[in-house]
Short mmCIF file of C-alpha atoms and ligand atoms in Angstrom, two decimals:
data_model
loop_
_atom_site.label_atom_id
_atom_site.label_comp_id
_atom_site.label_asym_id
_atom_site.label_seq_id
_atom_site.Cartn_x
_atom_site.Cartn_y
_atom_site.Cartn_z
CA UNK A 232 55.73 -78.89 46.25
CA UNK A 233 53.32 -76.30 47.66
CA UNK A 234 55.30 -74.91 50.61
CA UNK A 235 53.95 -72.37 53.07
CA UNK A 236 55.85 -70.63 55.87
CA UNK A 237 53.78 -69.77 58.94
CA UNK A 238 55.42 -67.51 61.54
CA UNK A 239 53.96 -67.04 65.01
CA UNK A 240 54.91 -64.08 67.19
CA UNK A 241 55.30 -63.95 70.96
CA UNK A 242 51.68 -63.30 71.92
CA UNK A 243 50.47 -65.95 69.48
CA UNK A 244 52.46 -68.55 71.45
CA UNK A 245 52.25 -66.68 74.77
CA UNK A 246 50.28 -69.31 76.71
CA UNK A 247 49.63 -73.04 76.52
CA UNK A 248 46.11 -72.27 75.35
CA UNK A 249 47.47 -70.08 72.52
CA UNK A 250 49.88 -72.83 71.49
CA UNK A 251 46.96 -75.27 71.26
CA UNK A 252 45.03 -72.72 69.13
CA UNK A 253 47.86 -72.04 66.69
CA UNK A 254 48.51 -75.77 66.35
CA UNK A 255 44.99 -75.97 64.89
CA UNK A 256 45.88 -73.19 62.42
CA UNK A 257 48.99 -75.15 61.38
CA UNK A 258 46.94 -78.29 60.80
CA UNK A 259 44.33 -76.38 58.77
CA UNK A 260 47.06 -75.55 56.21
CA UNK A 261 48.32 -79.12 56.24
CA UNK A 262 44.78 -80.23 55.48
CA UNK A 263 44.65 -77.80 52.53
CA UNK A 264 47.55 -79.73 50.98
CA UNK A 265 50.41 -77.41 51.94
CA UNK A 266 53.80 -78.59 53.12
CA UNK A 267 54.02 -76.40 56.21
CA UNK A 268 57.19 -74.89 57.68
CA UNK A 269 56.57 -73.26 61.06
CA UNK A 270 58.81 -70.47 62.37
CA UNK A 271 58.23 -69.34 65.91
CA UNK A 272 59.19 -66.58 68.27
CA UNK A 273 59.59 -67.08 72.03
CA UNK A 274 56.56 -66.95 74.33
CA UNK A 275 55.81 -63.27 74.97
CA UNK A 276 57.99 -61.82 77.71
CA UNK A 277 60.51 -64.69 77.58
CA UNK A 278 63.18 -62.79 75.63
CA UNK A 279 62.80 -59.71 77.86
CA UNK A 280 63.24 -61.88 80.96
CA UNK A 281 66.44 -63.36 79.58
CA UNK A 282 67.81 -59.93 78.69
CA UNK A 283 67.01 -58.76 82.22
CA UNK A 284 68.98 -61.70 83.64
CA UNK A 285 72.02 -60.87 81.51
CA UNK A 286 71.92 -57.28 82.80
CA UNK A 287 71.74 -58.51 86.39
CA UNK A 288 74.88 -60.58 85.81
CA UNK A 289 76.89 -57.85 84.10
CA UNK A 290 76.31 -54.45 82.52
CA UNK A 291 78.81 -55.53 79.90
CA UNK A 292 77.57 -59.08 79.28
CA UNK A 293 79.68 -61.01 76.77
CA UNK A 294 78.02 -60.63 73.36
CA UNK A 295 78.46 -64.25 72.31
CA UNK A 296 76.99 -65.57 75.58
CA UNK A 297 74.22 -62.99 75.29
CA UNK A 298 73.04 -64.63 72.06
CA UNK A 299 73.22 -68.12 73.58
CA UNK A 300 71.08 -66.84 76.42
CA UNK A 301 68.46 -64.75 74.61
CA UNK A 302 67.89 -67.33 71.87
CA UNK A 303 66.79 -69.83 74.52
CA UNK A 304 63.17 -68.63 74.57
CA UNK A 305 62.57 -69.94 71.06
CA UNK A 306 63.75 -73.43 72.03
CA UNK A 307 60.90 -73.65 74.53
CA UNK A 308 58.13 -72.50 72.17
CA UNK A 309 59.44 -74.70 69.34
CA UNK A 310 59.31 -77.84 71.46
CA UNK A 311 55.87 -76.95 72.84
CA UNK A 312 54.42 -76.52 69.33
CA UNK A 313 56.03 -79.71 67.98
CA UNK A 314 54.92 -81.55 71.12
CA UNK A 315 51.35 -80.40 70.58
CA UNK A 316 51.36 -81.37 66.87
CA UNK A 317 52.69 -84.82 67.78
CA UNK A 318 50.01 -85.09 70.48
CA UNK A 319 47.42 -84.36 67.77
CA UNK A 320 48.71 -87.28 65.75
CA UNK A 321 50.98 -85.48 63.26
CA UNK A 322 54.64 -85.93 62.48
CA UNK A 323 56.55 -82.92 63.72
CA UNK A 324 60.03 -81.98 64.93
CA UNK A 325 61.65 -78.88 66.41
CA UNK A 326 64.84 -77.43 64.84
CA UNK A 327 67.22 -74.95 66.40
CA UNK A 328 69.12 -72.68 64.03
CA UNK A 329 72.41 -74.58 64.43
CA UNK A 330 70.76 -77.94 63.67
CA UNK A 331 69.66 -76.91 60.16
CA UNK A 332 71.99 -74.89 60.02
CA UNK A 333 70.85 -71.32 59.44
CA UNK A 334 74.08 -69.47 58.68
CA UNK A 335 74.47 -65.85 59.67
CA UNK A 336 77.07 -63.13 59.38
CA UNK A 337 77.63 -59.88 61.21
CA UNK A 338 77.80 -58.90 64.84
CA UNK A 339 76.16 -60.80 67.67
CA UNK A 340 72.64 -59.53 68.42
CA UNK A 341 72.29 -58.03 64.95
CA UNK A 342 73.36 -60.85 62.66
CA UNK A 343 71.82 -61.43 59.22
CA UNK A 344 70.92 -64.74 57.63
CA UNK A 345 73.06 -65.42 54.57
CA UNK A 346 72.07 -69.01 53.86
CA UNK A 347 69.96 -71.89 55.05
CA UNK A 348 70.91 -75.49 54.46
CA UNK A 349 67.83 -76.95 52.80
CA UNK A 350 68.64 -80.65 52.74
CA UNK A 351 67.33 -81.93 56.07
CA UNK A 352 64.22 -79.76 56.12
CA UNK A 353 63.32 -80.66 52.53
CA UNK A 354 63.67 -84.36 53.26
CA UNK A 355 61.56 -83.94 56.36
CA UNK A 356 58.68 -82.09 54.69
CA UNK A 357 58.77 -84.55 51.79
CA UNK A 358 58.28 -87.34 54.32
CA UNK A 359 55.14 -85.58 55.61
CA UNK A 360 56.67 -83.96 58.70
CA UNK A 361 56.03 -80.46 59.99
CA UNK A 362 59.32 -78.78 60.95
CA UNK A 363 59.04 -76.15 63.68
CA UNK A 364 62.01 -73.81 63.32
CA UNK A 365 63.29 -71.49 66.03
CA UNK A 366 63.12 -67.93 64.77
CA UNK A 367 65.51 -65.14 65.77
CA UNK A 368 68.60 -67.39 65.82
CA UNK A 369 71.34 -68.78 63.62
CA UNK A 370 74.92 -69.86 63.80
CA UNK A 371 78.03 -68.07 62.57
CA UNK A 372 81.17 -69.23 60.79
CA UNK A 373 82.74 -70.01 64.19
CA UNK A 374 79.80 -72.26 65.06
CA UNK A 375 78.56 -69.83 67.70
CA UNK A 376 74.87 -69.09 68.19
CA UNK A 377 73.81 -65.69 66.88
CA UNK A 378 70.59 -63.65 67.04
CA UNK A 379 69.00 -61.35 64.51
CA UNK A 380 67.97 -58.30 66.56
CA UNK A 381 64.69 -57.73 68.42
CA UNK A 382 61.71 -58.97 66.46
CA UNK A 383 64.13 -61.03 64.36
CA UNK A 384 61.91 -64.07 63.91
CA UNK A 385 60.17 -62.08 61.14
CA UNK A 386 63.48 -62.17 59.24
CA UNK A 387 63.81 -65.92 59.96
CA UNK A 388 60.40 -66.51 58.38
CA UNK A 389 61.13 -64.43 55.29
CA UNK A 390 64.51 -66.09 54.72
CA UNK A 391 62.86 -69.52 55.11
CA UNK A 392 60.31 -68.46 52.48
CA UNK A 393 63.20 -67.45 50.21
CA UNK A 394 65.38 -70.52 50.63
CA UNK A 395 62.56 -73.07 50.59
CA UNK A 396 60.83 -71.24 47.71
CA UNK A 397 57.56 -71.02 49.59
CA UNK A 398 54.35 -70.11 47.75
CA UNK A 399 53.21 -68.08 50.75
CA UNK A 400 54.62 -66.50 53.90
CA UNK A 401 52.17 -65.60 56.64
CA UNK A 402 53.16 -63.61 59.72
CA UNK A 403 50.66 -64.38 62.47
CA UNK A 404 50.54 -61.73 65.18
CA UNK A 405 48.27 -60.14 67.81
CA UNK A 406 46.72 -57.51 65.54
CA UNK A 407 44.74 -58.08 62.34
CA UNK A 408 47.43 -56.72 60.04
CA UNK A 409 49.37 -53.55 59.33
CA UNK A 410 47.35 -50.52 60.39
CA UNK A 411 47.49 -46.83 59.43
CA UNK A 412 48.99 -46.32 62.88
CA UNK A 413 49.49 -48.49 65.97
CA UNK A 414 45.94 -49.68 66.82
CA UNK A 415 47.02 -49.99 70.45
CA UNK A 416 47.66 -46.22 70.51
CA UNK A 417 44.81 -44.96 68.30
CA UNK A 418 41.53 -46.85 68.18
CA UNK A 419 40.60 -45.15 64.91
CA UNK A 420 43.54 -46.82 63.13
CA UNK A 421 42.45 -48.67 59.98
CA UNK A 422 43.80 -51.89 58.56
CA UNK A 423 45.80 -51.37 55.37
CA UNK A 424 44.84 -53.97 52.76
CA UNK A 425 47.99 -53.69 50.66
CA UNK A 426 51.22 -51.83 51.40
CA UNK A 427 54.47 -51.54 49.43
CA UNK A 428 57.80 -52.82 50.71
CA UNK A 429 59.12 -49.24 50.63
CA UNK A 430 56.35 -47.85 52.81
CA UNK A 431 56.43 -50.82 55.18
CA UNK A 432 60.20 -50.48 55.53
CA UNK A 433 59.86 -46.80 56.46
CA UNK A 434 56.99 -47.55 58.84
CA UNK A 435 58.88 -50.41 60.50
CA UNK A 436 62.09 -48.38 60.80
CA UNK A 437 60.15 -45.44 62.26
CA UNK A 438 58.39 -47.41 64.98
CA UNK A 439 55.70 -49.75 63.57
CA UNK A 440 56.82 -52.77 65.58
CA UNK A 441 54.48 -55.13 63.72
CA UNK A 442 57.32 -56.05 61.32
CA UNK A 443 61.07 -56.00 61.89
CA UNK A 444 62.68 -53.55 59.39
CA UNK A 445 65.45 -55.93 58.27
CA UNK A 446 62.86 -58.58 57.43
CA UNK A 447 61.16 -56.13 55.05
CA UNK A 448 64.47 -55.40 53.35
CA UNK A 449 65.00 -59.14 52.91
CA UNK A 450 61.47 -59.52 51.51
CA UNK A 451 61.92 -56.60 49.14
CA UNK A 452 65.24 -57.80 47.75
CA UNK A 453 63.86 -61.29 47.24
CA UNK A 454 60.39 -60.16 46.08
CA UNK A 455 58.57 -62.20 48.71
CA UNK A 456 54.94 -61.26 49.35
CA UNK A 457 54.08 -61.21 53.05
CA UNK A 458 50.67 -61.67 54.58
CA UNK A 459 50.27 -60.24 58.08
CA UNK A 460 47.26 -61.46 60.00
CA UNK A 461 45.88 -62.25 63.42
CA UNK A 462 46.25 -65.63 65.09
CA UNK A 463 43.35 -64.65 67.39
CA UNK A 464 40.57 -63.92 64.90
CA UNK A 465 39.98 -65.36 61.45
CA UNK A 466 40.03 -62.24 59.27
CA UNK A 467 41.76 -61.12 56.11
CA UNK A 468 45.04 -59.41 56.99
CA UNK A 469 47.40 -57.09 55.12
CA UNK A 470 49.59 -57.83 52.12
CA UNK A 471 53.11 -56.39 51.83
CA UNK A 472 54.16 -56.44 48.19
CA UNK A 473 55.68 -54.60 45.19
CA UNK A 474 54.69 -50.99 44.67
CA UNK A 475 53.37 -51.64 41.19
CA UNK A 476 50.70 -54.02 42.55
CA UNK A 477 49.12 -51.15 44.48
CA UNK A 478 46.66 -48.43 43.57
CA UNK A 479 46.27 -45.86 46.29
CA UNK A 480 44.33 -42.63 46.47
CA UNK A 481 45.66 -41.35 49.78
CA UNK A 482 48.68 -39.09 50.11
CA UNK A 483 49.76 -40.67 53.39
CA UNK A 484 49.68 -44.40 54.04
CA UNK A 485 50.62 -44.51 57.70
CA UNK A 486 51.75 -42.68 60.80
CA UNK A 487 54.29 -44.00 63.28
CA UNK A 488 55.83 -42.89 66.52
CA UNK A 489 58.72 -43.81 68.75
CA UNK A 490 59.29 -43.14 72.43
CA UNK A 491 62.84 -44.27 72.88
CA UNK A 492 64.76 -41.32 71.47
CA UNK A 493 66.97 -38.82 73.21
CA UNK A 494 67.76 -35.33 71.95
CA UNK A 495 71.28 -34.04 72.48
CA UNK A 496 72.21 -30.38 71.93
CA UNK A 497 75.70 -28.99 71.90
CA UNK A 498 75.41 -25.29 72.63
CA UNK A 499 78.08 -22.86 71.48
CA UNK A 500 80.10 -25.13 69.21
CA UNK A 501 82.94 -23.41 67.34
CA UNK A 502 81.66 -22.92 63.81
CA UNK A 503 84.41 -24.10 61.47
CA UNK A 504 84.72 -26.66 58.67
CA UNK A 505 84.87 -30.25 59.86
CA UNK A 506 83.24 -29.69 63.22
CA UNK A 507 80.22 -31.95 62.53
CA UNK A 508 82.55 -34.70 61.33
CA UNK A 509 84.64 -34.37 64.51
CA UNK A 510 81.50 -34.68 66.64
CA UNK A 511 80.07 -37.70 64.86
CA UNK A 512 83.25 -39.71 64.13
CA UNK A 513 83.64 -41.19 67.63
CA UNK A 514 79.91 -41.93 67.77
CA UNK A 515 80.04 -43.79 64.48
CA UNK A 516 83.17 -45.68 65.60
CA UNK A 517 81.20 -46.85 68.63
CA UNK A 518 78.23 -47.95 66.49
CA UNK A 519 75.97 -45.22 67.84
CA UNK A 520 73.36 -44.45 65.25
CA UNK A 521 72.67 -40.73 64.90
CA UNK A 522 69.19 -40.14 63.56
CA UNK A 523 67.89 -36.58 63.14
CA UNK A 524 70.42 -33.74 62.91
CA UNK A 525 69.95 -30.00 62.85
CA UNK A 526 72.62 -27.33 62.92
CA UNK A 527 71.59 -23.74 63.48
CA UNK A 528 72.91 -20.98 61.25
CA UNK A 529 75.60 -19.21 63.21
CA UNK A 530 74.46 -15.74 64.28
CA UNK A 531 77.93 -14.30 64.79
CA UNK A 532 79.89 -16.53 62.42
CA UNK A 533 81.82 -17.97 65.36
CA UNK A 534 79.50 -20.26 67.27
CA UNK A 535 76.56 -22.48 66.49
CA UNK A 536 74.27 -25.01 68.20
CA UNK A 537 74.07 -28.58 66.97
CA UNK A 538 71.18 -30.87 67.87
CA UNK A 539 70.82 -34.56 67.10
CA UNK A 540 68.87 -37.58 68.26
CA UNK A 541 70.02 -41.05 69.22
CA UNK A 542 68.39 -44.03 70.88
CA UNK A 543 67.89 -43.30 74.60
CA UNK A 544 69.74 -46.56 75.36
CA UNK A 545 72.92 -45.00 73.94
CA UNK A 546 72.64 -41.74 75.89
CA UNK A 547 75.21 -42.34 78.62
CA UNK A 548 77.74 -43.72 76.13
CA UNK A 549 77.16 -40.72 73.86
CA UNK A 550 77.57 -38.05 76.54
CA UNK A 551 80.73 -39.75 77.73
CA UNK A 552 82.20 -39.74 74.21
CA UNK A 553 81.25 -36.10 73.66
CA UNK A 554 82.86 -34.99 76.91
CA UNK A 555 86.02 -36.98 76.16
CA UNK A 556 86.31 -35.57 72.63
CA UNK A 557 89.15 -33.05 72.66
CA UNK A 558 88.68 -32.25 68.96
CA UNK A 559 85.57 -30.19 69.73
CA UNK A 560 84.73 -27.20 71.89
CA UNK A 561 81.28 -26.36 73.16
CA UNK A 562 79.84 -24.29 75.96
CA UNK A 563 77.09 -26.57 77.19
CA UNK A 564 75.59 -30.00 76.64
CA UNK A 565 71.84 -30.29 76.97
CA UNK A 566 69.85 -33.52 76.98
CA UNK A 567 66.14 -34.28 76.59
CA UNK A 568 64.72 -37.78 76.94
CA UNK A 569 61.17 -36.58 77.00
CA UNK A 570 60.75 -36.67 73.24
CA UNK A 571 58.83 -38.70 70.69
CA UNK A 572 59.41 -38.90 66.96
CA UNK A 573 56.19 -38.83 64.95
CA UNK A 574 56.40 -39.62 61.25
CA UNK A 575 54.02 -39.62 58.31
CA UNK A 576 54.80 -42.07 55.52
CA UNK A 577 53.44 -42.49 52.02
CA UNK A 578 54.60 -42.79 48.41
CA UNK A 579 51.77 -40.34 47.62
CA UNK A 580 53.82 -37.45 48.95
CA UNK A 581 56.28 -37.76 46.04
CA UNK A 582 53.68 -36.34 43.65
CA UNK A 583 51.63 -34.19 46.04
CA UNK A 584 52.92 -30.75 47.01
CA UNK A 585 52.24 -29.16 50.37
CA UNK A 586 52.33 -32.28 52.54
CA UNK A 587 54.91 -30.90 54.97
CA UNK A 588 52.98 -27.64 55.29
CA UNK A 589 49.81 -29.61 56.15
CA UNK A 590 51.68 -31.61 58.75
CA UNK A 591 53.27 -28.56 60.42
CA UNK A 592 50.01 -26.56 60.34
CA UNK A 593 48.06 -29.44 61.89
CA UNK A 594 50.55 -29.64 64.75
CA UNK A 595 50.56 -25.84 65.14
CA UNK A 596 46.76 -25.81 65.38
CA UNK A 597 47.10 -28.25 68.28
CA UNK A 598 49.81 -26.05 69.84
CA UNK A 599 52.40 -28.80 69.48
CA UNK A 600 55.93 -27.45 69.24
CA UNK A 601 58.27 -29.09 66.72
CA UNK A 602 61.82 -29.57 68.01
CA UNK A 603 63.55 -31.19 65.00
CA UNK A 604 62.42 -32.11 61.49
CA UNK A 605 63.81 -34.69 59.06
CA UNK A 606 62.51 -35.79 55.69
CA UNK A 607 63.11 -38.32 52.95
CA UNK A 608 61.30 -38.90 49.67
CA UNK A 609 58.42 -40.77 51.29
CA UNK A 610 58.42 -39.66 54.93
CA UNK A 611 58.44 -36.60 57.16
CA UNK A 612 59.45 -36.96 60.80
CA UNK A 613 59.12 -34.44 63.59
CA UNK A 614 60.45 -34.60 67.10
CA UNK A 615 58.00 -33.38 69.71
CA UNK A 616 57.48 -33.57 73.45
CA UNK A 617 56.40 -37.08 74.50
CA UNK A 618 53.27 -35.77 76.20
CA UNK A 619 51.89 -34.66 72.80
CA UNK A 620 52.48 -37.99 71.04
CA UNK A 621 48.91 -39.24 70.98
CA UNK A 622 47.42 -35.82 70.20
CA UNK A 623 49.82 -35.46 67.26
CA UNK A 624 49.02 -38.91 65.87
CA UNK A 625 45.30 -38.47 66.19
CA UNK A 626 45.23 -35.00 64.57
CA UNK A 627 47.48 -36.09 61.69
CA UNK A 628 45.39 -39.24 61.21
CA UNK A 629 42.35 -37.02 60.74
CA UNK A 630 44.10 -34.40 58.58
CA UNK A 631 45.36 -36.99 56.10
CA UNK A 632 41.95 -38.69 55.94
CA UNK A 633 43.05 -41.97 57.45
CA UNK A 634 40.05 -42.13 59.78
CA UNK A 635 37.79 -43.22 56.92
P1 LIG B 48 54.73 -60.40 67.46
O1 LIG B 48 55.03 -60.83 68.84
O2 LIG B 48 53.59 -61.13 66.84
O3 LIG B 48 55.93 -60.37 66.58
P2 LIG B 48 54.91 -57.55 67.85
O4 LIG B 48 54.60 -57.11 69.24
O5 LIG B 48 56.33 -57.62 67.44
O6 LIG B 48 54.17 -58.92 67.59
O7 LIG B 48 54.12 -56.60 66.82
C1 LIG B 48 52.75 -56.43 66.92
C2 LIG B 48 52.46 -55.09 67.60
O8 LIG B 48 52.90 -54.04 66.75
C3 LIG B 48 50.99 -54.79 67.79
O9 LIG B 48 50.50 -55.31 68.98
C4 LIG B 48 50.93 -53.27 67.75
O10 LIG B 48 50.81 -52.69 69.02
C5 LIG B 48 52.29 -52.86 67.19
N1 LIG B 48 52.17 -51.91 66.05
C6 LIG B 48 52.82 -50.73 65.96
N2 LIG B 48 52.49 -50.10 64.84
C7 LIG B 48 51.61 -50.88 64.19
C8 LIG B 48 50.91 -50.75 62.95
N3 LIG B 48 51.08 -49.68 62.15
N4 LIG B 48 50.08 -51.77 62.58
C9 LIG B 48 49.92 -52.83 63.36
N5 LIG B 48 50.55 -53.01 64.55
C10 LIG B 48 51.40 -52.05 64.96
N1 LIG B 49 61.83 -63.40 70.68
C1 LIG B 49 62.56 -62.37 69.95
C2 LIG B 49 62.25 -61.00 70.52
O1 LIG B 49 61.48 -60.89 71.46
C3 LIG B 49 62.31 -62.45 68.47
C4 LIG B 49 60.92 -62.10 68.00
O2 LIG B 49 60.00 -61.94 68.81
O3 LIG B 49 60.73 -61.98 66.79
O4 LIG B 49 62.80 -60.04 70.07
MG1 LIG B 50 57.49 -59.00 66.34
#
């Protein structure tokens, strides 16, 4: 059986007109002889609206009910797509996660798919039907609805491709593929024809919203090739695949940025063994993810400053925990939400010396001050003032020859 998974993102199903258009795309694959499995996101804005409602009810909304609520958007788009396919004369049916079921584990709002029951869907596609599956949702061992984190319908599509052994998995979105940087921020961004899982994972984790990071991990582990393309224009998209399938002559593959970080500095922390552990233990216990960390060398051997970044959403929780922490002493707590993390990513930097120097010099030439730096084998991130975000991206894009 030649199975294909087609996933449609929020904008691709954002209006009735868009749903009619993507229904034609679905049928074009059916006509090519594929057994099509559709995975859909909610209509754009729907999930945000539901989240807003939960916040209006309670600032501590029950996590289980939260997932019941926010998964509702996908039910609407699923039924609208199936309804349209039926209207066009095809056999189609919508499936919520629990009806299949798609089994997940882990916490509400960040659950992971561990298995998908294939029986009913297989029977249905064999009988010529087109199943339209709600992305972003599953059901846990207690039979409660779960969700997979923002952008999670990408992971739903990739796990469907894995469990149904699809020949192809296409992620239809509102841009033509994966670009060297967000094309909505920099017009000069170029479409990347082929990108490795490793680079895509770094890009996604560092702010390239086009793919959800977890979904790339799932694809990498299961060796599933992903095509990312536009549902608006008929053009060749990008392929996300194994590193060994790729020949690249550029040092840097992409540039990303985030705008939802907060920088926290503890000034005058007593410099003694175990102090960093004492600071971060309560944060870790409360599932607060600490990203970049820098500790200054102590000038007098007694005190030091420690700076780290977290998601701005966690700021009030973090400051509360730091103030309550009687295991640490510091003189002052300083906070900056006006920051952006800009990162350059590329496997090419493993074998090319001087990449960090080029990055820092480029930013210096533009008079952009670097607040914090962090690196890994294939990425360098810098924290800068938010107002310089676009200037930094555009100058780095030019420096690393991504404009052409
Ligand atoms: P969907 O609703 O289809 O899942 P998303 O909004 O989640 O779409 O992702 C698509 C968006 O990702 C684009 O509109 C674009 O602004 C953003 N984006 C950020 N970085 C990149 C990048 N490097 N390449 C392509 N798109 C990117
Ligand atoms: N509708 C969900 C969200 O907005 C899932 C997705 O779009 O992939 O996060
Ligand atoms: Mg998305």
